[in-house]
mmCIF file of C-alpha atoms in Angstrom:
data_model
loop_
_atom_site.group_PDB
_atom_site.id
_atom_site.type_symbol
_atom_site.label_atom_id
_atom_site.label_comp_id
_atom_site.label_asym_id
_atom_site.label_seq_id
_atom_site.Cartn_x
_atom_site.Cartn_y
_atom_site.Cartn_z
ATOM 1 C CA UNK S 144 15.506 -4.157 28.957
ATOM 2 C CA UNK S 145 16.671 -7.142 30.993
ATOM 3 C CA UNK S 146 19.531 -7.636 28.563
ATOM 4 C CA UNK S 147 20.596 -4.002 28.881
ATOM 5 C CA UNK S 148 20.577 -4.275 32.701
ATOM 6 C CA UNK S 149 22.819 -7.322 32.532
ATOM 7 C CA UNK S 150 25.103 -5.720 29.937
ATOM 8 C CA UNK S 151 25.709 -2.701 32.179
ATOM 9 C CA UNK S 152 26.253 -4.969 35.216
ATOM 10 C CA UNK S 153 23.346 -3.391 37.113
ATOM 11 C CA UNK S 154 21.838 -6.606 38.487
ATOM 12 C CA UNK S 155 23.222 -6.049 41.969
ATOM 13 C CA UNK S 156 23.176 -2.240 41.951
ATOM 14 C CA UNK S 157 23.315 -0.874 45.483
ATOM 15 C CA UNK S 158 20.136 0.424 47.051
ATOM 16 C CA UNK S 159 18.023 -0.640 44.080
ATOM 17 C CA UNK S 160 19.235 2.386 42.107
ATOM 18 C CA UNK S 161 20.388 1.024 38.730
ATOM 19 C CA UNK S 162 19.902 4.350 36.926
ATOM 20 C CA UNK S 163 21.948 6.461 39.320
ATOM 21 C CA UNK S 164 24.556 3.690 39.450
ATOM 22 C CA UNK S 165 24.864 3.908 35.672
ATOM 23 C CA UNK S 166 24.681 7.727 35.608
ATOM 24 C CA UNK S 167 27.667 7.944 37.940
ATOM 25 C CA UNK S 168 29.677 6.087 35.277
ATOM 26 C CA UNK S 169 28.109 7.405 32.052
ATOM 27 C CA UNK S 170 25.405 10.053 32.019
ATOM 28 C CA UNK S 171 24.662 9.387 28.318
ATOM 29 C CA UNK S 172 24.174 5.652 28.886
ATOM 30 C CA UNK S 173 21.748 6.320 31.742
ATOM 31 C CA UNK S 174 19.692 8.698 29.573
ATOM 32 C CA UNK S 175 19.673 6.143 26.757
ATOM 33 C CA UNK S 176 18.476 3.341 29.034
ATOM 34 C CA UNK S 177 15.737 5.466 30.621
ATOM 35 C CA UNK S 178 14.342 6.732 27.307
ATOM 36 C CA UNK S 179 14.536 3.366 25.552
ATOM 37 C CA UNK S 180 12.204 1.943 28.214
ATOM 38 C CA UNK S 181 9.946 5.022 28.406
ATOM 39 C CA UNK S 182 9.385 5.020 24.613
ATOM 40 C CA UNK S 183 7.855 1.538 24.577
ATOM 41 C CA UNK S 184 4.160 1.488 23.611
ATOM 42 C CA UNK S 185 3.637 5.263 23.471
ATOM 43 C CA UNK S 186 1.431 7.091 20.993
ATOM 44 C CA UNK S 187 2.699 9.710 18.524
ATOM 45 C CA UNK S 188 1.989 12.658 20.835
ATOM 46 C CA UNK S 189 3.810 11.125 23.771
ATOM 47 C CA UNK S 190 6.701 10.022 21.549
ATOM 48 C CA UNK S 191 7.092 13.584 20.256
ATOM 49 C CA UNK S 192 7.152 15.038 23.772
ATOM 50 C CA UNK S 193 9.659 12.438 24.966
ATOM 51 C CA UNK S 194 11.855 12.962 21.904
ATOM 52 C CA UNK S 195 11.974 16.725 22.479
ATOM 53 C CA UNK S 196 12.937 16.227 26.114
ATOM 54 C CA UNK S 197 15.531 13.611 25.120
ATOM 55 C CA UNK S 198 17.263 16.114 22.860
ATOM 56 C CA UNK S 199 17.569 18.518 25.793
ATOM 57 C CA UNK S 200 18.790 15.770 28.121
ATOM 58 C CA UNK S 201 21.408 14.586 25.630
ATOM 59 C CA UNK S 202 22.779 18.119 25.436
ATOM 60 C CA UNK S 203 23.789 17.610 29.074
ATOM 61 C CA UNK S 204 25.056 14.080 28.621
ATOM 62 C CA UNK S 205 28.805 13.697 28.967
ATOM 63 C CA UNK S 206 30.899 10.511 28.980
ATOM 64 C CA UNK S 207 32.232 9.632 32.387
ATOM 65 C CA UNK S 208 30.929 10.542 35.876
ATOM 66 C CA UNK S 209 28.452 13.424 35.778
ATOM 67 C CA UNK S 210 28.246 14.194 39.523
ATOM 68 C CA UNK S 211 28.303 12.575 42.937
ATOM 69 C CA UNK S 212 25.214 10.354 43.105
ATOM 70 C CA UNK S 213 25.670 9.300 46.727
ATOM 71 C CA UNK S 214 22.324 9.184 48.529
ATOM 72 C CA UNK S 215 20.322 9.901 45.358
ATOM 73 C CA UNK S 216 17.640 7.409 44.346
ATOM 74 C CA UNK S 217 16.387 6.851 40.799
ATOM 75 C CA UNK S 218 13.203 8.916 41.261
ATOM 76 C CA UNK S 219 15.238 11.887 42.465
ATOM 77 C CA UNK S 220 17.607 11.564 39.501
ATOM 78 C CA UNK S 221 14.693 11.460 37.039
ATOM 79 C CA UNK S 222 13.088 14.506 38.683
ATOM 80 C CA UNK S 223 16.397 16.383 38.536
ATOM 81 C CA UNK S 224 16.756 15.419 34.877
ATOM 82 C CA UNK S 225 13.264 16.738 34.120
ATOM 83 C CA UNK S 226 14.005 20.053 35.815
ATOM 84 C CA UNK S 227 17.491 20.588 34.378
ATOM 85 C CA UNK S 228 16.189 19.869 30.884
ATOM 86 C CA UNK S 229 13.876 22.880 31.081
ATOM 87 C CA UNK S 230 14.645 26.568 30.635
ATOM 88 C CA UNK S 231 14.279 27.459 34.317
ATOM 89 C CA UNK S 232 16.399 24.543 35.501
ATOM 90 C CA UNK S 233 18.007 24.325 38.896
ATOM 91 C CA UNK S 234 21.283 22.437 39.242
ATOM 92 C CA UNK S 235 20.423 21.056 42.666
ATOM 93 C CA UNK S 236 19.127 17.519 43.021
ATOM 94 C CA UNK S 237 15.590 17.922 44.412
ATOM 95 C CA UNK S 238 13.570 15.912 46.849
ATOM 96 C CA UNK S 239 10.700 14.380 44.882
ATOM 97 C CA UNK S 240 7.199 15.780 45.395
ATOM 98 C CA UNK S 241 5.083 12.651 45.665
ATOM 99 C CA UNK S 242 1.604 14.146 46.094
ATOM 100 C CA UNK S 243 0.226 16.427 43.407
ATOM 101 C CA UNK S 244 2.096 18.366 40.746
ATOM 102 C CA UNK S 245 2.267 21.886 39.359
ATOM 103 C CA UNK S 246 3.003 20.555 35.879
ATOM 104 C CA UNK S 247 0.646 20.935 32.947
ATOM 105 C CA UNK S 248 -1.138 17.732 31.775
ATOM 106 C CA UNK S 249 1.313 17.099 28.909
ATOM 107 C CA UNK S 250 4.302 17.622 31.214
ATOM 108 C CA UNK S 251 2.768 15.389 33.895
ATOM 109 C CA UNK S 252 2.294 12.588 31.373
ATOM 110 C CA UNK S 253 5.909 12.828 30.212
ATOM 111 C CA UNK S 254 7.171 12.871 33.795
ATOM 112 C CA UNK S 255 4.967 9.901 34.646
ATOM 113 C CA UNK S 256 6.388 7.935 31.686
ATOM 114 C CA UNK S 257 9.957 8.545 32.812
ATOM 115 C CA UNK S 258 9.286 7.695 36.458
ATOM 116 C CA UNK S 259 7.464 4.522 35.399
ATOM 117 C CA UNK S 260 10.427 3.597 33.203
ATOM 118 C CA UNK S 261 12.793 4.045 36.161
ATOM 119 C CA UNK S 262 10.588 1.754 38.244
ATOM 120 C CA UNK S 263 10.537 -0.924 35.529
ATOM 121 C CA UNK S 264 14.332 -0.782 35.208
ATOM 122 C CA UNK S 265 14.769 -1.287 38.967
ATOM 123 C CA UNK S 266 12.299 -4.181 38.942
ATOM 124 C CA UNK S 267 14.018 -5.844 35.983
ATOM 125 C CA UNK S 268 17.397 -5.617 37.699
ATOM 126 C CA UNK S 269 16.056 -7.861 40.465
ATOM 127 C CA UNK S 270 14.700 -10.587 38.167
ATOM 128 C CA UNK S 271 16.917 -10.512 35.084
ATOM 129 C CA UNK S 272 18.712 -13.788 35.805
ATOM 130 C CA UNK S 273 15.594 -15.900 36.247
ATOM 131 C CA UNK S 274 14.799 -18.939 34.086
ATOM 132 C CA UNK S 275 11.595 -17.268 32.965
ATOM 133 C CA UNK S 276 13.539 -14.281 31.647
ATOM 134 C CA UNK S 277 15.828 -16.595 29.669
ATOM 135 C CA UNK S 278 12.838 -18.349 28.137
ATOM 136 C CA UNK S 279 11.329 -14.996 27.117
ATOM 137 C CA UNK S 280 14.701 -13.985 25.581
ATOM 138 C CA UNK S 281 14.713 -17.073 23.349
ATOM 139 C CA UNK S 282 11.069 -16.703 22.383
ATOM 140 C CA UNK S 283 11.547 -13.051 21.464
ATOM 141 C CA UNK S 284 14.632 -13.724 19.342
ATOM 142 C CA UNK S 285 12.942 -16.573 17.468
ATOM 143 C CA UNK S 286 9.973 -14.335 16.717
ATOM 144 C CA UNK S 287 12.198 -11.478 15.545
ATOM 145 C CA UNK S 288 14.216 -13.747 13.260
ATOM 146 C CA UNK S 289 11.085 -15.246 11.747
ATOM 147 C CA UNK S 290 9.576 -11.833 11.040
ATOM 148 C CA UNK S 291 12.761 -10.634 9.359
ATOM 149 C CA UNK S 292 12.992 -13.702 7.123
ATOM 150 C CA UNK S 293 9.345 -13.264 6.210
ATOM 151 C CA UNK S 294 9.974 -9.626 5.253
ATOM 152 C CA UNK S 295 12.857 -10.629 2.976
ATOM 153 C CA UNK S 296 10.967 -13.388 1.181
ATOM 154 C CA UNK S 297 7.839 -11.258 0.754
ATOM 155 C CA UNK S 298 9.757 -8.356 -0.758
ATOM 156 C CA UNK S 299 11.738 -10.556 -3.155
ATOM 157 C CA UNK S 300 8.548 -12.274 -4.341
ATOM 158 C CA UNK S 301 6.796 -8.950 -4.899
ATOM 159 C CA UNK S 302 9.798 -7.563 -6.787
ATOM 160 C CA UNK S 303 9.869 -10.590 -9.090
ATOM 161 C CA UNK S 304 6.136 -10.369 -9.791
ATOM 162 C CA UNK S 305 5.537 -6.605 -9.939
ATOM 163 C CA UNK S 306 8.872 -4.757 -9.963
ATOM 164 C CA UNK S 307 8.542 -1.139 -8.781
ATOM 165 C CA UNK S 308 4.753 -1.473 -8.600
ATOM 166 C CA UNK S 309 4.794 -4.123 -5.862
ATOM 167 C CA UNK S 310 2.982 -3.142 -2.632
ATOM 168 C CA UNK S 311 6.177 -2.608 -0.619
ATOM 169 C CA UNK S 312 8.312 -1.031 -3.362
ATOM 170 C CA UNK S 313 5.412 1.123 -4.493
ATOM 171 C CA UNK S 314 4.742 2.511 -1.023
ATOM 172 C CA UNK S 315 8.380 3.304 -0.231
ATOM 173 C CA UNK S 316 9.008 4.676 -3.707
ATOM 174 C CA UNK S 317 6.024 6.994 -3.346
ATOM 175 C CA UNK S 318 7.330 8.196 0.036
ATOM 176 C CA UNK S 319 10.753 8.977 -1.466
ATOM 177 C CA UNK S 320 9.144 10.884 -4.324
ATOM 178 C CA UNK S 321 6.963 12.833 -1.898
ATOM 179 C CA UNK S 322 10.013 13.688 0.197
ATOM 180 C CA UNK S 323 11.777 15.079 -2.875
ATOM 181 C CA UNK S 324 8.729 17.176 -3.799
ATOM 182 C CA UNK S 325 8.509 18.539 -0.254
ATOM 183 C CA UNK S 326 11.936 20.176 -0.352
ATOM 184 C CA UNK S 327 11.866 23.964 -0.068
ATOM 185 C CA UNK S 328 14.364 26.813 -0.220
ATOM 186 C CA UNK S 329 14.395 26.885 3.596
ATOM 187 C CA UNK S 330 14.655 23.091 3.907
ATOM 188 C CA UNK S 331 16.325 21.847 0.706
ATOM 189 C CA UNK S 332 17.930 18.607 1.949
ATOM 190 C CA UNK S 333 16.354 15.177 1.680
ATOM 191 C CA UNK S 334 17.805 12.773 4.239
ATOM 192 C CA UNK S 335 16.512 9.200 4.064
ATOM 193 C CA UNK S 336 16.953 7.045 7.183
ATOM 194 C CA UNK S 337 16.273 3.372 6.527
ATOM 195 C CA UNK S 338 16.432 0.648 9.185
ATOM 196 C CA UNK S 339 17.102 -3.058 8.613
ATOM 197 C CA UNK S 340 15.253 -4.431 5.579
ATOM 198 C CA UNK S 341 14.265 -0.863 4.761
ATOM 199 C CA UNK S 342 17.888 -0.119 3.855
ATOM 200 C CA UNK S 343 17.942 -2.979 1.350
ATOM 201 C CA UNK S 344 14.690 -1.828 -0.229
ATOM 202 C CA UNK S 345 15.731 1.828 -0.500
ATOM 203 C CA UNK S 346 19.045 0.877 -2.117
ATOM 204 C CA UNK S 347 17.236 -1.442 -4.535
ATOM 205 C CA UNK S 348 14.855 1.366 -5.467
ATOM 206 C CA UNK S 349 17.563 3.988 -5.960
ATOM 207 C CA UNK S 350 19.870 1.678 -7.894
ATOM 208 C CA UNK S 351 17.426 -0.442 -9.915
ATOM 209 C CA UNK S 352 13.660 -0.093 -9.571
ATOM 210 C CA UNK S 353 13.368 3.723 -9.382
ATOM 211 C CA UNK S 354 16.733 5.236 -10.444
ATOM 212 C CA UNK S 355 15.054 8.566 -11.200
ATOM 213 C CA UNK S 356 14.612 9.067 -7.449
ATOM 214 C CA UNK S 357 17.338 10.760 -5.441
ATOM 215 C CA UNK S 358 18.362 11.838 -1.951
ATOM 216 C CA UNK S 359 21.062 14.037 -0.472
ATOM 217 C CA UNK S 360 21.978 11.576 2.288
ATOM 218 C CA UNK S 361 21.117 7.907 2.664
ATOM 219 C CA UNK S 362 21.437 6.594 6.219
ATOM 220 C CA UNK S 363 21.174 2.811 6.567
ATOM 221 C CA UNK S 364 20.868 1.563 10.139
ATOM 222 C CA UNK S 365 21.252 -2.063 11.211
ATOM 223 C CA UNK S 366 20.912 -3.030 7.561
ATOM 224 C CA UNK S 367 22.035 -5.868 5.298
ATOM 225 C CA UNK S 368 22.757 -4.116 1.988
ATOM 226 C CA UNK S 369 26.254 -5.591 1.906
ATOM 227 C CA UNK S 370 24.980 -9.125 2.437
ATOM 228 C CA UNK S 371 22.311 -8.683 -0.248
ATOM 229 C CA UNK S 372 25.050 -7.596 -2.655
ATOM 230 C CA UNK S 373 27.260 -10.556 -1.775
ATOM 231 C CA UNK S 374 24.349 -12.963 -2.299
ATOM 232 C CA UNK S 375 23.466 -11.482 -5.686
ATOM 233 C CA UNK S 376 20.080 -10.191 -4.503
ATOM 234 C CA UNK S 377 20.584 -6.650 -5.845
ATOM 235 C CA UNK S 378 20.152 -6.591 -9.661
ATOM 236 C CA UNK S 379 22.150 -3.370 -10.034
ATOM 237 C CA UNK S 380 25.232 -4.882 -8.372
ATOM 238 C CA UNK S 381 27.568 -7.059 -10.437
ATOM 239 C CA UNK S 382 30.044 -9.493 -8.950
ATOM 240 C CA UNK S 383 33.481 -7.833 -8.628
ATOM 241 C CA UNK S 384 36.433 -9.118 -10.624
ATOM 242 C CA UNK S 385 38.607 -8.742 -7.524
ATOM 243 C CA UNK S 386 36.614 -8.627 -4.260
ATOM 244 C CA UNK S 387 39.685 -7.442 -2.344
ATOM 245 C CA UNK S 388 40.014 -4.208 -4.280
ATOM 246 C CA UNK S 389 36.938 -3.639 -6.441
ATOM 247 C CA UNK S 390 34.019 -1.625 -5.106
ATOM 248 C CA UNK S 391 30.490 -1.161 -6.397
ATOM 249 C CA UNK S 392 30.396 2.345 -7.952
ATOM 250 C CA UNK S 393 28.714 5.053 -5.892
ATOM 251 C CA UNK S 394 25.169 5.926 -6.963
ATOM 252 C CA UNK S 395 24.948 9.213 -8.846
ATOM 253 C CA UNK S 396 21.537 9.935 -7.304
ATOM 254 C CA UNK S 397 22.782 9.649 -3.688
ATOM 255 C CA UNK S 398 24.860 12.505 -2.301
ATOM 256 C CA UNK S 399 26.324 10.746 0.773
ATOM 257 C CA UNK S 400 25.829 7.323 2.341
ATOM 258 C CA UNK S 401 26.169 6.747 6.091
ATOM 259 C CA UNK S 402 25.907 3.151 7.320
ATOM 260 C CA UNK S 403 25.426 2.611 11.065
ATOM 261 C CA UNK S 404 25.825 -0.761 12.747
ATOM 262 C CA UNK S 405 26.064 -2.133 16.270
ATOM 263 C CA UNK S 406 28.760 -4.862 16.492
ATOM 264 C CA UNK S 407 26.335 -6.766 18.758
ATOM 265 C CA UNK S 408 23.553 -6.648 16.162
ATOM 266 C CA UNK S 409 23.535 -9.964 14.248
ATOM 267 C CA UNK S 410 21.479 -8.390 11.440
ATOM 268 C CA UNK S 411 23.729 -5.363 10.842
ATOM 269 C CA UNK S 412 26.586 -5.400 8.338
ATOM 270 C CA UNK S 413 29.231 -3.037 6.993
ATOM 271 C CA UNK S 414 29.096 -1.578 3.482
ATOM 272 C CA UNK S 415 32.338 0.367 2.918
ATOM 273 C CA UNK S 416 34.291 -2.749 1.907
ATOM 274 C CA UNK S 417 31.775 -3.411 -0.875
ATOM 275 C CA UNK S 418 30.350 -0.027 -1.964
ATOM 276 C CA UNK S 419 32.314 3.056 -2.981
ATOM 277 C CA UNK S 420 30.948 6.231 -1.446
ATOM 278 C CA UNK S 421 29.600 4.601 1.724
ATOM 279 C CA UNK S 422 31.041 5.167 5.180
ATOM 280 C CA UNK S 423 30.602 2.783 8.114
ATOM 281 C CA UNK S 424 30.079 3.958 11.680
ATOM 282 C CA UNK S 425 29.990 1.571 14.642
ATOM 283 C CA UNK S 426 27.458 2.544 17.317
ATOM 284 C CA UNK S 427 26.727 0.704 20.547
ATOM 285 C CA UNK S 428 23.040 0.553 21.431
ATOM 286 C CA UNK S 429 23.951 -0.785 24.866
ATOM 287 C CA UNK S 430 21.949 -3.919 24.102
ATOM 288 C CA UNK S 431 23.063 -7.464 23.418
ATOM 289 C CA UNK S 432 22.382 -9.909 20.595
ATOM 290 C CA UNK S 433 18.646 -10.210 21.172
ATOM 291 C CA UNK S 434 17.505 -6.605 21.296
ATOM 292 C CA UNK S 435 20.251 -4.466 19.759
ATOM 293 C CA UNK S 436 18.653 -4.649 16.304
ATOM 294 C CA UNK S 437 15.525 -2.777 17.379
ATOM 295 C CA UNK S 438 17.209 -0.383 19.837
ATOM 296 C CA UNK S 439 18.893 2.213 17.603
ATOM 297 C CA UNK S 440 16.005 4.645 17.160
ATOM 298 C CA UNK S 441 15.048 4.494 20.842
ATOM 299 C CA UNK S 442 18.408 5.852 21.953
ATOM 300 C CA UNK S 443 18.650 9.654 22.273
ATOM 301 C CA UNK S 444 22.413 9.358 21.710
ATOM 302 C CA UNK S 445 21.780 7.796 18.281
ATOM 303 C CA UNK S 446 19.887 10.862 17.056
ATOM 304 C CA UNK S 447 22.414 13.185 18.686
ATOM 305 C CA UNK S 448 25.362 11.501 16.955
ATOM 306 C CA UNK S 449 23.548 11.199 13.643
ATOM 307 C CA UNK S 450 22.929 14.959 13.694
ATOM 308 C CA UNK S 451 26.652 15.494 14.193
ATOM 309 C CA UNK S 452 27.500 13.252 11.222
ATOM 310 C CA UNK S 453 24.944 14.992 9.009
ATOM 311 C CA UNK S 454 26.683 18.312 9.681
ATOM 312 C CA UNK S 455 29.747 16.836 7.967
ATOM 313 C CA UNK S 456 27.790 15.938 4.820
ATOM 314 C CA UNK S 457 27.706 18.336 1.824
ATOM 315 C CA UNK S 458 24.021 19.186 2.189
ATOM 316 C CA UNK S 459 22.321 21.811 0.014
ATOM 317 C CA UNK S 460 22.567 25.300 1.469
ATOM 318 C CA UNK S 461 19.381 27.005 2.633
ATOM 319 C CA UNK S 462 20.738 30.245 1.230
ATOM 320 C CA UNK S 463 21.684 29.110 -2.276
ATOM 321 C CA UNK S 464 20.197 25.656 -2.737
ATOM 322 C CA UNK S 465 23.687 24.536 -3.764
ATOM 323 C CA UNK S 466 25.989 22.075 -1.953
ATOM 324 C CA UNK S 467 27.979 23.709 0.801
ATOM 325 C CA UNK S 468 31.761 23.925 0.484
#
């Protein structure tokens, strides 16, 4: 969060209103920042409620100034966002009711999460440049890098010892098979979204360990499939005769491949220059080097844009079960 505040230049935001300062420049960025903080440490029920509200909020998000935010504090902006994201929304910015609420318990909890997130953002803006914050940044990045390296080494060892029956490969393979079995005439498409090391594992399964599995769309996010191929860590991928022109053939059991990466994410790499049939899309999480890798799924704009890209994919039709024209 501190890194996002610094990235958006909100450290010295006037009147301690970093959210409204950001919303006056980019409504979508302000929604992203608010929800990415609110989604931290929530249970499944709360996450579902926040995700549903985020979808409604993103429908209103437009690039550029959304409205005049003069005299509006962050609590008022959050309250307005809550109201305008409901069916009986008013377009006026309200004064915040600070004692009691007419909301139902579930709605109150969601509202409380968003207001708390706004408070944490304002507090972080005041302390983001401290030495303590820098020390926490380094500690967090070291821990993240160590965990990722451990994931890689563990998976490679399990693959060497047990192949598709290894604990990790077996669990993910079973989930892919279950997803395929769960397709219906009303919901015939199987879209697999795999983040980070998950993208490498899913590609390894589809291309080598479990080639009988399939999906209509593979979405790799912040992943390293290209690097794994370059390092010879994917058995199904052979070294190209001419790296400048040759591409790894597209997988017959994957309909479309979308690869999403943040240029600030040190663990995210492109695929289109290595794999035929894959398409790269740059996406800014609004975070810097330390936290961009884990920020994709917390951004409402990520899910909004992914839905738009999926509409362009030749998914099976609910009417015929056949690929759409």
